Amino acid sequence: MADILPSQTLYINNLNEKIKKAPLKKAIYSAFSQFGRILEIVTLRGDKLRGQAWISFDTVEAATTAMAKFQGHPFFDKPLRIQYAKQKSDIIAKRDGSYKPREKSAVSEDTTAPASKPAAVAMDTSSTQEMNMTPSSILFAQNLPTDCTDAALALLFQVHAGFKEVRMVPGKVGIAFIEFDDEHKATTALQSLNGFKLTPTDTMALSYAKR
């Protein structure tokens, strides 16, 4: 059997089938877009084929980094199984001129192309305000989407060493606390994710929690 060559598209399986498609794809986008610009996310609608997704990145390097970081990582309580896709995705083929229409399959696809609004990983700190920069093992997150959950936010921070938990604030929309083992690990996460675009219109602002 021939080896699967590195590509811009990742094939993911063992996704939690109990999670509905809309929040699942949003969580995939939020978690994986920190590694590079995502061109497309494809999921299957058929009941017997749930738990799978294809993610196309702008570069092979971004896809490789994402796979290395998330291989076996708990994602909605199930470890991810990730490999390079066996076939080039349509969006990549169209871009490099090798696209050929495929025969229509009985299995319909659900496609999300967040790249229609680029800068998926652009860091924008212009909206940060009232930021406490005295080091702490707990980070304070602002400007979160109104429908953001602790589980979705945890997926983003779990890739950083020392992550302990996310605590949403009851009755307060758009803010949360993220705890790490120590100040150094919290600082690493802050430097990596401050100004991260969770959605095209929501840019997360991170600072240290006040003691």
Short mmCIF file of C-alpha atoms in Angstrom, two decimals, residues 83-193:
data_model
loop_
_atom_site.label_atom_id
_atom_site.label_comp_id
_atom_site.label_asym_id
_atom_site.label_seq_id
_atom_site.Cartn_x
_atom_site.Cartn_y
_atom_site.Cartn_z
CA GLN A 83 -3.94 11.69 8.80
CA TYR A 84 -3.29 13.38 5.49
CA ALA A 85 -6.22 13.00 3.11
CA LYS A 86 -5.76 10.33 0.44
CA GLN A 87 -7.15 12.57 -2.28
CA LYS A 88 -6.61 16.23 -3.03
CA SER A 89 -9.64 18.29 -1.97
CA ASP A 90 -11.63 20.06 -4.67
CA ILE A 91 -10.79 23.50 -3.32
CA ILE A 92 -7.05 22.76 -3.51
CA ALA A 93 -7.37 21.16 -6.95
CA LYS A 94 -9.25 24.18 -8.29
CA ARG A 95 -6.55 26.45 -6.95
CA ASP A 96 -3.66 24.58 -8.56
CA GLY A 97 -5.50 23.87 -11.82
CA SER A 98 -5.76 20.09 -11.47
CA TYR A 99 -9.47 19.95 -10.69
CA LYS A 100 -11.63 17.40 -12.50
CA PRO A 101 -15.35 17.04 -11.70
CA ARG A 102 -16.11 13.86 -9.78
CA GLU A 103 -19.10 11.62 -10.17
CA LYS A 104 -21.87 12.61 -7.80
CA SER A 105 -21.95 10.43 -4.71
CA ALA A 106 -25.02 9.26 -2.86
CA VAL A 107 -23.44 10.72 0.23
CA SER A 108 -23.98 14.45 0.43
CA GLU A 109 -21.37 16.73 1.90
CA ASP A 110 -21.73 19.64 4.25
CA THR A 111 -19.07 22.21 3.44
CA THR A 112 -17.93 25.22 5.35
CA ALA A 113 -15.49 27.68 3.81
CA PRO A 114 -14.57 30.16 6.55
CA ALA A 115 -11.81 31.50 4.34
CA SER A 116 -14.42 33.60 2.53
CA LYS A 117 -13.52 36.04 5.23
CA PRO A 118 -9.71 35.77 5.32
CA ALA A 119 -7.28 36.42 8.14
CA ALA A 120 -8.59 33.46 10.11
CA VAL A 121 -5.53 33.60 12.30
CA ALA A 122 -4.72 37.27 12.16
CA MET A 123 -3.83 38.67 15.54
CA ASP A 124 -5.67 41.88 16.34
CA THR A 125 -5.05 43.48 19.71
CA SER A 126 -6.53 46.87 18.90
CA SER A 127 -9.73 46.12 20.84
CA THR A 128 -8.05 45.10 24.09
CA GLN A 129 -8.71 47.38 27.01
CA GLU A 130 -8.40 47.41 30.78
CA MET A 131 -5.76 44.72 30.50
CA ASN A 132 -3.94 43.52 33.62
CA MET A 133 -0.40 42.52 32.68
CA THR A 134 0.82 41.40 36.14
CA PRO A 135 1.72 37.71 35.58
CA SER A 136 -0.68 35.13 36.98
CA SER A 137 -1.44 31.45 36.40
CA ILE A 138 -5.01 32.45 35.46
CA LEU A 139 -5.88 34.28 32.26
CA PHE A 140 -8.88 36.54 31.72
CA ALA A 141 -10.55 36.31 28.29
CA GLN A 142 -12.79 39.03 26.85
CA ASN A 143 -14.66 39.62 23.58
CA LEU A 144 -15.79 36.00 23.29
CA PRO A 145 -18.70 35.10 20.99
CA THR A 146 -22.07 35.18 22.73
CA ASP A 147 -22.56 31.45 22.14
CA CYS A 148 -19.07 30.46 23.31
CA THR A 149 -18.98 27.52 25.74
CA ASP A 150 -16.35 26.33 28.19
CA ALA A 151 -15.94 23.11 26.17
CA ALA A 152 -15.31 24.97 22.91
CA LEU A 153 -12.87 27.37 24.57
CA ALA A 154 -11.05 24.50 26.28
CA LEU A 155 -10.38 22.92 22.88
CA LEU A 156 -8.40 26.01 21.95
CA PHE A 157 -6.29 26.13 25.11
CA GLN A 158 -5.74 22.40 25.65
CA VAL A 159 -2.91 22.32 23.14
CA HIS A 160 -0.83 24.46 25.52
CA ALA A 161 1.13 22.75 28.28
CA GLY A 162 -0.17 23.15 31.82
CA PHE A 163 -3.79 23.84 30.89
CA LYS A 164 -6.15 23.04 33.79
CA GLU A 165 -9.64 24.39 33.12
CA VAL A 166 -11.90 27.05 31.63
CA ARG A 167 -14.43 28.81 33.81
CA MET A 168 -17.21 30.81 32.21
CA VAL A 169 -18.76 33.55 34.32
CA PRO A 170 -22.45 32.88 35.07
CA GLY A 171 -24.63 35.75 33.92
CA LYS A 172 -21.77 37.44 32.08
CA VAL A 173 -21.56 37.10 28.31
CA GLY A 174 -18.25 37.20 26.46
CA ILE A 175 -15.79 36.61 29.30
CA ALA A 176 -14.08 33.62 30.90
CA PHE A 177 -11.14 32.59 33.09
CA ILE A 178 -8.55 30.04 31.93
CA GLU A 179 -6.33 28.42 34.54
CA PHE A 180 -2.84 26.97 34.03
CA ASP A 181 -0.37 25.17 36.28
CA ASP A 182 1.86 28.21 36.64
CA GLU A 183 2.49 31.75 35.41
CA HIS A 184 5.05 30.70 32.79
CA LYS A 185 2.65 28.33 31.04
CA ALA A 186 -0.15 30.87 31.24
CA THR A 187 2.15 33.46 29.67
CA THR A 188 3.00 31.14 26.78
CA ALA A 189 -0.70 30.65 26.04
CA LEU A 190 -1.40 34.38 26.34
CA GLN A 191 1.37 35.27 23.90
CA SER A 192 0.09 32.66 21.45
CA LEU A 193 -3.63 33.39 21.57
#
